[in-house]
C-alpha cells in the first residue's frame, strides 16, 4: 500500500494551493518509480472533486484512465480531505483520505461490506517517519491489481493483522508485520502454482543498520493445500527463521522447519538475491519419517525415473551440505527402511545403515537389508560394504542370498558418466533350486537347480550387456547364453537380444514341467539372433533337435497328439481315429523342429523333408511313429495360441 | 554434355529410390507397438476428462501438456502431472519403437512429426491443440 | 578441365544420394500407420476394439466340450 499513498501525496502536494478554478490541469508528475500523465482535477461547486489521470505507473505497473471521485472534498492551507472517495477501478471500495499539512499526518481508510477495513496511518512530521497499516477482514483479492500479473495472484481469502514501516531521511529503517490469513486462495494463469483454503499466520521483523538488514520471522501454515508444480502439500508446516540481508546476499543463519508427521529439519543457507541462486546450504534432520518425506517432497521430482512408482518407509537422519553449486557432503542414516516399487520390479525391506557420502573424499558405506526382491525373485538378508568416492561406488565382493541359493558379486562398480549411471559386475550363482525359483516367478514348477558363472555384466545408462557366455544348468543339461543385451530395461518396451544354446536337456523333466505329454530322451535347443520386445519374441532362428548319443527314446500318445495339434486340429483327430490310439507310447529315432521368426511369421522345418512336408518325429523301434508337418509358414501368434491350448487342455487332464 | 549425364544420373537415382520405396509399408504390428498402444489407450481413459475440459492440450511436438489446470482440484493436479509424464513417456517410446521396428532408428524424428500432425488433425471437437505457438480449440 | 568433368557427375550422384534419404521415408504409409494407432488409442471407432479375442475364446469352449 505504501507506494500508492505516497503517490497520492505527491500528487496533492504538487497542486497549486490557491486553486479556485473548476478544472485544474497539473500535466505530468514523475518521481523515481512513479509517473502520472495527464493529471486533471475537477472541482464542481457541490463540494465534491474528481481527479483524473490518463496514465499512472507505479513500480513498473501501469494503469490507464484512473479516476478518483471524492463525494466530499475539503482543501485548506491546513488540511486536505477526501471523503467517500471512489476509484473507478474499484467502485465497491469507498475510502476516506486526509492529510494534514501542519502535522504531516496522513490517514487513508478503505472499507467495504460489513466489516472489511484497510487503514493506513502515516506520520511524516519527524525525520523518523512511520506508516502503519491495519487490516481487518481485508479481502486478499484486492491485492491482485497491485501484483505483477505473471505471478500467482490472490483470488480469495481474508487477511487480518498489521504492518508497521519506519524510516528516516536515508529510507526504510524497520519493517514489522503480523498477518493472519484465512481461506486464502491464489493461482497463476496456468494453475500450476496455486493454493486453496490456506489458513495460517506470518510474523516478521526486519531492522536496518547502515546497509545491512537483520531479520527474523515465523510462518505457521495450519490448514489448506498448496500445489507448486510438481509439489502438492497440505498444511501443518511451520517455519521459524532468522538471518540478514546486505542487499546482495540473503543469509538464513538459522531456520527450523517442522512438518507434522515428518519431523523437524534445521537449516542455514546463503542465497544470492541478484543471481537468484543458492550459494550455500546446510540441512540437518533427525529421526525423520521417510514415508511422507519421500512421497511429498522427493517423489514428485522422480516421476520419470525408476523410483517414480516407489514408496519408502521407515525412519532416517539426513545431513546435507551444499557449497559452490554442488552437494559437498550427504550423510544418510536409515533405520528399518523399506523401498517398494509400485510395479513390483524391485523391493528392499528392513534396510539399516549409514551412508557418509563426500563429493571429494573416499568413504565407506555399510548397508544391510533383511529381504528384498528383483523382478519377483526373492533376495535374502545381506550386508553390503560400499566404497564411495564422489560419484564412484564399488564393492570388491558381496553375497546376496537368492531364493535358496546365492549370488556372489565380484568387482561391482557404479559410476555416473555422460550418459547417466553406469555399472558392471561379474558373479557366480550357487545352486538355486528350480522348483522354488519357478514358484517365486509364477512359472510352471521346474525341477533341477540353476547354477552357473556370470561373466562381465555391464550397463551403460541405456543398455545392459552380458560379456562372454552366461552358463547355467537346468533340466539336467547346460544352457549357454551369449551376446545377451537388454536395452531400456526399466522403460515401457525393454528390448532383449542374444543367442541361446541348450544342450542335452532331459525331455522327461521338460515335458513333465510343461504338462506337454511325456517324452523320453534328450534334446538340444538353439535360438540364434533372438530379439524380444517387451518380453515378446519378434525375431529368432530356433531349432530343437535330438541330442547326439544313445539313450532311451520314447514318445507318449499324448505328446504325439500335442505335436500334431501344433500343426492344426486335423492331424490329431486322424491319429485318434486310427489303431494308434490304443498304444501308450512309441519309439522314435530323431525329433527336430525349427522356426525362423520374422515379421510375425514362423518359417518351419523339421529333421528332414519328405513327400512335400517335413518330418518332426522320425519313427524308430517298435512300435514306431512318424509325425509330419506340412505347413511351412505359420503365424507366430497362431502358433502360440495352439501351444497355449495344448498346455491348457493337458493341465485340465492333470487336475482330473 | 557430361554434366547433363551426371544430372540425369542424379535424377535417375532419385526417381529410382522414390519408385522403390514409395510403396514401402510401415510395420506397426510388433509386440512393442502393441504393448505401448494398450498402455496409451488405458491411460487415455483417465486423461480424457482433462482433454475434454481443456486442462490438457496437445503440443506441436506430438506430446501432451497442462494448458490450464484451474478447473482441476488442487489435489488432483499432481496426479495429472504424473499421468501426462507417463503418457508422454509412452508416446516417445512409441515413436522410437516404430522407427526401430522398421529398421530405421533415425526415422524417430520424422515419425514424431507425422504423429504430431495426426494427433492434432484428429483431435476431437473441444480439445485444445498448439498451433503456431498459441492454443487453438478444435 | 578434365578433372572438373569427372567431379561433377560424382557430385551429382552424391547430392542425389543425400536427397534420397528424405524421399526414402514413406510419409504416406507412416501417416496411415499413425492414423491406425491414433484410432485405437483414442478409440475413434467404437466396437473395433479387440479383434480376434472372442473367436479364440469360442474355439476353446468347443474343444473343452
PDB file of C-alpha atoms in Angstrom, chain A residues 329-582:
ATOM      1  CA  UNK A 329      28.521 -33.989   1.622  1.00  0.00           C
ATOM      2  CA  UNK A 330      25.490 -36.074   2.369  1.00  0.00           C
ATOM      3  CA  UNK A 331      25.149 -38.262   5.439  1.00  0.00           C
ATOM      4  CA  UNK A 332      22.218 -40.616   5.468  1.00  0.00           C
ATOM      5  CA  UNK A 333      21.254 -42.979   8.225  1.00  0.00           C
ATOM      6  CA  UNK A 334      18.441 -45.401   7.589  1.00  0.00           C
ATOM      7  CA  UNK A 335      16.573 -47.230  10.313  1.00  0.00           C
ATOM      8  CA  UNK A 336      14.321 -50.098   9.365  1.00  0.00           C
ATOM      9  CA  UNK A 337      13.578 -48.543   5.995  1.00  0.00           C
ATOM     10  CA  UNK A 338      11.727 -50.227   3.150  1.00  0.00           C
ATOM     11  CA  UNK A 339      11.716 -49.404  -0.522  1.00  0.00           C
ATOM     12  CA  UNK A 340       8.983 -50.938  -2.660  1.00  0.00           C
ATOM     13  CA  UNK A 341       8.360 -50.457  -6.355  1.00  0.00           C
ATOM     14  CA  UNK A 342       4.699 -49.942  -7.258  1.00  0.00           C
ATOM     15  CA  UNK A 343       5.209 -52.116 -10.329  1.00  0.00           C
ATOM     16  CA  UNK A 344       6.824 -54.909  -8.290  1.00  0.00           C
ATOM     17  CA  UNK A 345      10.114 -54.715 -10.134  1.00  0.00           C
ATOM     18  CA  UNK A 346      12.230 -54.342  -7.011  1.00  0.00           C
ATOM     19  CA  UNK A 347      11.903 -54.187  -3.242  1.00  0.00           C
ATOM     20  CA  UNK A 348      14.205 -53.886  -0.242  1.00  0.00           C
ATOM     21  CA  UNK A 349      12.905 -54.376   3.271  1.00  0.00           C
ATOM     22  CA  UNK A 350      14.413 -53.836   6.692  1.00  0.00           C
ATOM     23  CA  UNK A 351      17.178 -51.594   5.390  1.00  0.00           C
ATOM     24  CA  UNK A 352      19.599 -50.275   8.014  1.00  0.00           C
ATOM     25  CA  UNK A 353      22.832 -48.493   7.513  1.00  0.00           C
ATOM     26  CA  UNK A 354      24.873 -45.360   7.254  1.00  0.00           C
ATOM     27  CA  UNK A 355      25.973 -43.670   4.061  1.00  0.00           C
ATOM     28  CA  UNK A 356      28.552 -40.947   4.760  1.00  0.00           C
ATOM     29  CA  UNK A 357      28.959 -39.591   1.230  1.00  0.00           C
ATOM     30  CA  UNK A 358      31.536 -36.932   0.307  1.00  0.00           C
ATOM     31  CA  UNK A 359      31.980 -35.256  -3.056  1.00  0.00           C
ATOM     32  CA  UNK A 360      35.748 -35.215  -2.865  1.00  0.00           C
ATOM     33  CA  UNK A 361      36.810 -37.908  -0.433  1.00  0.00           C
ATOM     34  CA  UNK A 362      36.784 -41.669  -0.176  1.00  0.00           C
ATOM     35  CA  UNK A 363      34.358 -43.065   2.382  1.00  0.00           C
ATOM     36  CA  UNK A 364      32.737 -46.358   3.227  1.00  0.00           C
ATOM     37  CA  UNK A 365      29.015 -47.100   3.440  1.00  0.00           C
ATOM     38  CA  UNK A 366      27.605 -50.042   5.334  1.00  0.00           C
ATOM     39  CA  UNK A 367      24.084 -51.081   4.470  1.00  0.00           C
ATOM     40  CA  UNK A 368      22.174 -54.201   5.368  1.00  0.00           C
ATOM     41  CA  UNK A 369      18.726 -55.422   4.467  1.00  0.00           C
ATOM     42  CA  UNK A 370      16.529 -58.224   5.764  1.00  0.00           C
ATOM     43  CA  UNK A 371      14.925 -59.199   2.484  1.00  0.00           C
ATOM     44  CA  UNK A 372      14.240 -57.973  -0.983  1.00  0.00           C
ATOM     45  CA  UNK A 373      13.088 -58.922  -4.449  1.00  0.00           C
ATOM     46  CA  UNK A 374      14.144 -58.234  -8.005  1.00  0.00           C
ATOM     47  CA  UNK A 375      11.586 -58.932 -10.728  1.00  0.00           C
ATOM     48  CA  UNK A 376       9.850 -61.285  -8.339  1.00  0.00           C
ATOM     49  CA  UNK A 377      12.986 -63.219  -7.377  1.00  0.00           C
ATOM     50  CA  UNK A 378      13.332 -63.146  -3.592  1.00  0.00           C
ATOM     51  CA  UNK A 379      16.600 -61.906  -2.122  1.00  0.00           C
ATOM     52  CA  UNK A 380      17.635 -62.815   1.383  1.00  0.00           C
ATOM     53  CA  UNK A 381      19.254 -60.874   4.184  1.00  0.00           C
ATOM     54  CA  UNK A 382      22.520 -59.247   3.134  1.00  0.00           C
ATOM     55  CA  UNK A 383      25.177 -56.922   4.414  1.00  0.00           C
ATOM     56  CA  UNK A 384      26.964 -54.714   1.946  1.00  0.00           C
ATOM     57  CA  UNK A 385      30.092 -52.614   2.271  1.00  0.00           C
ATOM     58  CA  UNK A 386      30.281 -49.983  -0.396  1.00  0.00           C
ATOM     59  CA  UNK A 387      33.368 -47.893  -1.107  1.00  0.00           C
ATOM     60  CA  UNK A 388      32.397 -44.400  -2.249  1.00  0.00           C
ATOM     61  CA  UNK A 389      34.461 -41.707  -3.872  1.00  0.00           C
ATOM     62  CA  UNK A 390      32.425 -38.901  -5.381  1.00  0.00           C
ATOM     63  CA  UNK A 391      30.132 -40.428  -7.959  1.00  0.00           C
ATOM     64  CA  UNK A 392      32.042 -43.720  -7.997  1.00  0.00           C
ATOM     65  CA  UNK A 393      30.799 -46.604  -5.912  1.00  0.00           C
ATOM     66  CA  UNK A 394      32.338 -50.052  -5.715  1.00  0.00           C
ATOM     67  CA  UNK A 395      32.492 -53.219  -3.723  1.00  0.00           C
ATOM     68  CA  UNK A 396      35.082 -55.961  -4.254  1.00  0.00           C
ATOM     69  CA  UNK A 397      32.766 -58.776  -3.255  1.00  0.00           C
ATOM     70  CA  UNK A 398      29.271 -59.246  -1.900  1.00  0.00           C
ATOM     71  CA  UNK A 399      26.975 -62.192  -1.413  1.00  0.00           C
ATOM     72  CA  UNK A 400      23.236 -61.957  -1.972  1.00  0.00           C
ATOM     73  CA  UNK A 401      21.040 -64.882  -0.999  1.00  0.00           C
ATOM     74  CA  UNK A 402      18.773 -65.614  -3.971  1.00  0.00           C
ATOM     75  CA  UNK A 403      15.813 -67.897  -3.251  1.00  0.00           C
ATOM     76  CA  UNK A 404      17.627 -70.862  -1.623  1.00  0.00           C
ATOM     77  CA  UNK A 405      20.947 -70.270  -3.362  1.00  0.00           C
ATOM     78  CA  UNK A 406      23.146 -67.242  -3.569  1.00  0.00           C
ATOM     79  CA  UNK A 407      24.656 -64.793  -5.980  1.00  0.00           C
ATOM     80  CA  UNK A 408      28.223 -63.782  -5.295  1.00  0.00           C
ATOM     81  CA  UNK A 409      29.023 -60.485  -6.906  1.00  0.00           C
ATOM     82  CA  UNK A 410      32.615 -59.620  -7.730  1.00  0.00           C
ATOM     83  CA  UNK A 411      34.044 -56.219  -8.570  1.00  0.00           C
ATOM     84  CA  UNK A 412      30.807 -54.313  -8.612  1.00  0.00           C
ATOM     85  CA  UNK A 413      31.288 -50.719  -9.654  1.00  0.00           C
ATOM     86  CA  UNK A 414      28.803 -47.935 -10.261  1.00  0.00           C
ATOM     87  CA  UNK A 415      29.634 -44.517 -11.628  1.00  0.00           C
ATOM     88  CA  UNK A 416      27.971 -41.514 -13.097  1.00  0.00           C
ATOM     89  CA  UNK A 417      29.053 -40.957 -16.698  1.00  0.00           C
ATOM     90  CA  UNK A 418      27.911 -38.691 -19.513  1.00  0.00           C
ATOM     91  CA  UNK A 419      25.028 -40.984 -20.460  1.00  0.00           C
ATOM     92  CA  UNK A 420      23.788 -41.446 -16.900  1.00  0.00           C
ATOM     93  CA  UNK A 421      24.635 -44.108 -14.345  1.00  0.00           C
ATOM     94  CA  UNK A 422      26.850 -46.988 -15.497  1.00  0.00           C
ATOM     95  CA  UNK A 423      27.586 -50.139 -13.588  1.00  0.00           C
ATOM     96  CA  UNK A 424      29.209 -53.511 -14.063  1.00  0.00           C
ATOM     97  CA  UNK A 425      29.991 -56.666 -12.137  1.00  0.00           C
ATOM     98  CA  UNK A 426      30.743 -60.348 -12.559  1.00  0.00           C
ATOM     99  CA  UNK A 427      29.408 -63.120 -10.421  1.00  0.00           C
ATOM    100  CA  UNK A 428      28.726 -66.667  -9.522  1.00  0.00           C
ATOM    101  CA  UNK A 429      25.351 -68.239  -8.916  1.00  0.00           C
ATOM    102  CA  UNK A 430      25.415 -71.015  -6.312  1.00  0.00           C
ATOM    103  CA  UNK A 431      22.649 -73.589  -6.898  1.00  0.00           C
ATOM    104  CA  UNK A 432      19.177 -72.098  -6.804  1.00  0.00           C
ATOM    105  CA  UNK A 433      16.557 -74.805  -6.756  1.00  0.00           C
ATOM    106  CA  UNK A 434      14.337 -74.533  -9.809  1.00  0.00           C
ATOM    107  CA  UNK A 435      11.103 -75.563  -8.042  1.00  0.00           C
ATOM    108  CA  UNK A 436      11.497 -72.659  -5.601  1.00  0.00           C
ATOM    109  CA  UNK A 437      12.570 -70.205  -8.289  1.00  0.00           C
ATOM    110  CA  UNK A 438       9.755 -71.141 -10.647  1.00  0.00           C
ATOM    111  CA  UNK A 439       7.244 -70.838  -7.811  1.00  0.00           C
ATOM    112  CA  UNK A 440       8.595 -67.376  -6.993  1.00  0.00           C
ATOM    113  CA  UNK A 441       8.272 -66.295 -10.598  1.00  0.00           C
ATOM    114  CA  UNK A 442       4.861 -67.883 -11.118  1.00  0.00           C
ATOM    115  CA  UNK A 443       6.211 -70.298 -13.727  1.00  0.00           C
ATOM    116  CA  UNK A 444       5.316 -73.952 -14.141  1.00  0.00           C
ATOM    117  CA  UNK A 445       7.260 -75.829 -11.500  1.00  0.00           C
ATOM    118  CA  UNK A 446      10.577 -76.938 -12.918  1.00  0.00           C
ATOM    119  CA  UNK A 447      12.856 -79.487 -11.390  1.00  0.00           C
ATOM    120  CA  UNK A 448      16.610 -79.267 -11.098  1.00  0.00           C
ATOM    121  CA  UNK A 449      18.791 -76.435  -9.967  1.00  0.00           C
ATOM    122  CA  UNK A 450      20.122 -73.289 -11.530  1.00  0.00           C
ATOM    123  CA  UNK A 451      23.760 -72.532 -11.104  1.00  0.00           C
ATOM    124  CA  UNK A 452      26.495 -71.030 -13.151  1.00  0.00           C
ATOM    125  CA  UNK A 453      29.012 -68.353 -13.826  1.00  0.00           C
ATOM    126  CA  UNK A 454      28.051 -64.843 -14.723  1.00  0.00           C
ATOM    127  CA  UNK A 455      30.778 -63.149 -16.719  1.00  0.00           C
ATOM    128  CA  UNK A 456      31.015 -59.400 -17.066  1.00  0.00           C
ATOM    129  CA  UNK A 457      27.588 -57.724 -16.804  1.00  0.00           C
ATOM    130  CA  UNK A 458      27.535 -54.011 -17.607  1.00  0.00           C
ATOM    131  CA  UNK A 459      25.044 -51.205 -18.020  1.00  0.00           C
ATOM    132  CA  UNK A 460      25.969 -48.035 -19.898  1.00  0.00           C
ATOM    133  CA  UNK A 461      22.948 -45.940 -18.993  1.00  0.00           C
ATOM    134  CA  UNK A 462      20.900 -47.335 -21.842  1.00  0.00           C
ATOM    135  CA  UNK A 463      21.716 -50.972 -22.354  1.00  0.00           C
ATOM    136  CA  UNK A 464      22.606 -53.886 -20.104  1.00  0.00           C
ATOM    137  CA  UNK A 465      25.129 -56.264 -21.655  1.00  0.00           C
ATOM    138  CA  UNK A 466      26.490 -59.638 -20.653  1.00  0.00           C
ATOM    139  CA  UNK A 467      30.030 -60.095 -21.914  1.00  0.00           C
ATOM    140  CA  UNK A 468      31.188 -63.657 -22.659  1.00  0.00           C
ATOM    141  CA  UNK A 469      28.902 -66.583 -22.093  1.00  0.00           C
ATOM    142  CA  UNK A 470      26.320 -66.981 -19.360  1.00  0.00           C
ATOM    143  CA  UNK A 471      26.309 -70.593 -18.288  1.00  0.00           C
ATOM    144  CA  UNK A 472      23.548 -72.390 -16.369  1.00  0.00           C
ATOM    145  CA  UNK A 473      22.485 -75.941 -15.664  1.00  0.00           C
ATOM    146  CA  UNK A 474      18.785 -76.756 -15.940  1.00  0.00           C
ATOM    147  CA  UNK A 475      16.804 -79.879 -16.825  1.00  0.00           C
ATOM    148  CA  UNK A 476      19.985 -81.868 -16.356  1.00  0.00           C
ATOM    149  CA  UNK A 477      21.527 -80.119 -19.347  1.00  0.00           C
ATOM    150  CA  UNK A 478      23.522 -76.982 -19.992  1.00  0.00           C
ATOM    151  CA  UNK A 479      22.349 -73.583 -21.080  1.00  0.00           C
ATOM    152  CA  UNK A 480      24.756 -71.122 -22.650  1.00  0.00           C
ATOM    153  CA  UNK A 481      23.628 -67.595 -23.389  1.00  0.00           C
ATOM    154  CA  UNK A 482      25.851 -65.328 -25.455  1.00  0.00           C
ATOM    155  CA  UNK A 483      25.652 -61.744 -26.727  1.00  0.00           C
ATOM    156  CA  UNK A 484      22.880 -61.061 -24.231  1.00  0.00           C
ATOM    157  CA  UNK A 485      21.820 -57.423 -24.156  1.00  0.00           C
ATOM    158  CA  UNK A 486      18.835 -55.704 -22.606  1.00  0.00           C
ATOM    159  CA  UNK A 487      18.135 -52.189 -23.856  1.00  0.00           C
ATOM    160  CA  UNK A 488      15.940 -49.783 -21.910  1.00  0.00           C
ATOM    161  CA  UNK A 489      15.437 -52.295 -19.037  1.00  0.00           C
ATOM    162  CA  UNK A 490      13.071 -50.108 -16.988  1.00  0.00           C
ATOM    163  CA  UNK A 491      11.401 -48.439 -19.970  1.00  0.00           C
ATOM    164  CA  UNK A 492       7.994 -49.284 -21.407  1.00  0.00           C
ATOM    165  CA  UNK A 493       9.420 -51.571 -24.104  1.00  0.00           C
ATOM    166  CA  UNK A 494      12.581 -53.360 -22.985  1.00  0.00           C
ATOM    167  CA  UNK A 495      14.465 -54.966 -25.895  1.00  0.00           C
ATOM    168  CA  UNK A 496      16.304 -58.224 -25.173  1.00  0.00           C
ATOM    169  CA  UNK A 497      18.694 -59.611 -27.764  1.00  0.00           C
ATOM    170  CA  UNK A 498      21.078 -62.538 -27.734  1.00  0.00           C
ATOM    171  CA  UNK A 499      21.738 -66.189 -28.526  1.00  0.00           C
ATOM    172  CA  UNK A 500      20.702 -69.211 -26.526  1.00  0.00           C
ATOM    173  CA  UNK A 501      22.219 -72.680 -26.706  1.00  0.00           C
ATOM    174  CA  UNK A 502      20.876 -75.548 -24.642  1.00  0.00           C
ATOM    175  CA  UNK A 503      22.489 -78.991 -24.728  1.00  0.00           C
ATOM    176  CA  UNK A 504      21.213 -82.392 -23.647  1.00  0.00           C
ATOM    177  CA  UNK A 505      18.115 -81.249 -21.827  1.00  0.00           C
ATOM    178  CA  UNK A 506      16.228 -84.103 -20.233  1.00  0.00           C
ATOM    179  CA  UNK A 507      12.995 -84.373 -22.214  1.00  0.00           C
ATOM    180  CA  UNK A 508      11.347 -86.301 -19.385  1.00  0.00           C
ATOM    181  CA  UNK A 509      11.793 -83.427 -16.913  1.00  0.00           C
ATOM    182  CA  UNK A 510      10.937 -80.861 -19.541  1.00  0.00           C
ATOM    183  CA  UNK A 511       7.668 -82.425 -20.676  1.00  0.00           C
ATOM    184  CA  UNK A 512       6.551 -83.122 -17.118  1.00  0.00           C
ATOM    185  CA  UNK A 513       7.198 -79.499 -16.206  1.00  0.00           C
ATOM    186  CA  UNK A 514       5.149 -78.084 -19.027  1.00  0.00           C
ATOM    187  CA  UNK A 515       2.448 -80.811 -18.974  1.00  0.00           C
ATOM    188  CA  UNK A 516       3.021 -81.499 -22.626  1.00  0.00           C
ATOM    189  CA  UNK A 517       2.650 -85.256 -22.602  1.00  0.00           C
ATOM    190  CA  UNK A 518       5.521 -87.447 -21.601  1.00  0.00           C
ATOM    191  CA  UNK A 519       8.572 -87.863 -23.801  1.00  0.00           C
ATOM    192  CA  UNK A 520      11.855 -89.519 -23.055  1.00  0.00           C
ATOM    193  CA  UNK A 521      15.208 -88.612 -24.500  1.00  0.00           C
ATOM    194  CA  UNK A 522      17.479 -85.626 -24.726  1.00  0.00           C
ATOM    195  CA  UNK A 523      17.276 -82.558 -26.886  1.00  0.00           C
ATOM    196  CA  UNK A 524      19.435 -79.639 -27.939  1.00  0.00           C
ATOM    197  CA  UNK A 525      17.776 -76.281 -28.369  1.00  0.00           C
ATOM    198  CA  UNK A 526      19.400 -73.423 -30.208  1.00  0.00           C
ATOM    199  CA  UNK A 527      17.913 -69.966 -30.502  1.00  0.00           C
ATOM    200  CA  UNK A 528      20.080 -67.616 -32.539  1.00  0.00           C
ATOM    201  CA  UNK A 529      19.692 -63.935 -33.384  1.00  0.00           C
ATOM    202  CA  UNK A 530      16.893 -63.601 -30.865  1.00  0.00           C
ATOM    203  CA  UNK A 531      15.076 -60.308 -30.215  1.00  0.00           C
ATOM    204  CA  UNK A 532      12.360 -59.855 -27.605  1.00  0.00           C
ATOM    205  CA  UNK A 533      10.474 -56.579 -27.341  1.00  0.00           C
ATOM    206  CA  UNK A 534       8.563 -56.173 -24.101  1.00  0.00           C
ATOM    207  CA  UNK A 535       9.449 -59.840 -23.411  1.00  0.00           C
ATOM    208  CA  UNK A 536       7.657 -60.983 -26.604  1.00  0.00           C
ATOM    209  CA  UNK A 537       9.727 -62.589 -29.384  1.00  0.00           C
ATOM    210  CA  UNK A 538       9.891 -60.553 -32.581  1.00  0.00           C
ATOM    211  CA  UNK A 539      12.630 -62.498 -34.324  1.00  0.00           C
ATOM    212  CA  UNK A 540      14.846 -65.560 -33.891  1.00  0.00           C
ATOM    213  CA  UNK A 541      16.142 -68.676 -35.600  1.00  0.00           C
ATOM    214  CA  UNK A 542      15.199 -71.537 -33.325  1.00  0.00           C
ATOM    215  CA  UNK A 543      15.954 -75.197 -33.678  1.00  0.00           C
ATOM    216  CA  UNK A 544      15.025 -78.139 -31.444  1.00  0.00           C
ATOM    217  CA  UNK A 545      16.772 -81.440 -32.220  1.00  0.00           C
ATOM    218  CA  UNK A 546      17.518 -84.739 -30.525  1.00  0.00           C
ATOM    219  CA  UNK A 547      20.916 -84.663 -28.879  1.00  0.00           C
ATOM    220  CA  UNK A 548      23.559 -86.944 -30.386  1.00  0.00           C
ATOM    221  CA  UNK A 549      24.387 -90.121 -28.469  1.00  0.00           C
ATOM    222  CA  UNK A 550      22.435 -93.161 -27.422  1.00  0.00           C
ATOM    223  CA  UNK A 551      19.703 -93.030 -24.795  1.00  0.00           C
ATOM    224  CA  UNK A 552      16.172 -94.268 -24.405  1.00  0.00           C
ATOM    225  CA  UNK A 553      13.796 -92.530 -26.847  1.00  0.00           C
ATOM    226  CA  UNK A 554      10.084 -92.873 -26.223  1.00  0.00           C
ATOM    227  CA  UNK A 555       7.200 -90.583 -27.053  1.00  0.00           C
ATOM    228  CA  UNK A 556       3.771 -90.923 -25.476  1.00  0.00           C
ATOM    229  CA  UNK A 557       0.455 -90.995 -27.296  1.00  0.00           C
ATOM    230  CA  UNK A 558      -0.421 -87.670 -25.642  1.00  0.00           C
ATOM    231  CA  UNK A 559       2.794 -85.998 -26.789  1.00  0.00           C
ATOM    232  CA  UNK A 560       2.263 -87.199 -30.363  1.00  0.00           C
ATOM    233  CA  UNK A 561      -1.217 -85.756 -30.303  1.00  0.00           C
ATOM    234  CA  UNK A 562       0.044 -82.477 -28.942  1.00  0.00           C
ATOM    235  CA  UNK A 563       2.801 -82.142 -31.503  1.00  0.00           C
ATOM    236  CA  UNK A 564       0.224 -82.884 -34.185  1.00  0.00           C
ATOM    237  CA  UNK A 565      -2.154 -80.347 -32.687  1.00  0.00           C
ATOM    238  CA  UNK A 566       0.514 -77.706 -33.159  1.00  0.00           C
ATOM    239  CA  UNK A 567       0.230 -78.383 -36.864  1.00  0.00           C
ATOM    240  CA  UNK A 568      -3.543 -77.931 -36.750  1.00  0.00           C
ATOM    241  CA  UNK A 569      -6.558 -79.765 -35.360  1.00  0.00           C
ATOM    242  CA  UNK A 570      -6.927 -82.220 -38.280  1.00  0.00           C
ATOM    243  CA  UNK A 571      -3.802 -84.247 -37.671  1.00  0.00           C
ATOM    244  CA  UNK A 572      -4.625 -85.041 -34.050  1.00  0.00           C
ATOM    245  CA  UNK A 573      -8.073 -86.240 -34.998  1.00  0.00           C
ATOM    246  CA  UNK A 574      -6.591 -88.539 -37.642  1.00  0.00           C
ATOM    247  CA  UNK A 575      -4.450 -90.298 -35.037  1.00  0.00           C
ATOM    248  CA  UNK A 576      -7.350 -90.746 -32.673  1.00  0.00           C
ATOM    249  CA  UNK A 577      -9.400 -92.462 -35.370  1.00  0.00           C
ATOM    250  CA  UNK A 578      -6.603 -94.934 -36.229  1.00  0.00           C
ATOM    251  CA  UNK A 579      -5.466 -98.055 -34.335  1.00  0.00           C
ATOM    252  CA  UNK A 580      -2.583 -95.972 -32.971  1.00  0.00           C
ATOM    253  CA  UNK A 581      -4.872 -94.569 -30.339  1.00  0.00           C
ATOM    254  CA  UNK A 582      -4.679 -97.876 -28.452  1.00  0.00           C
TER     255      UNK A 582
END
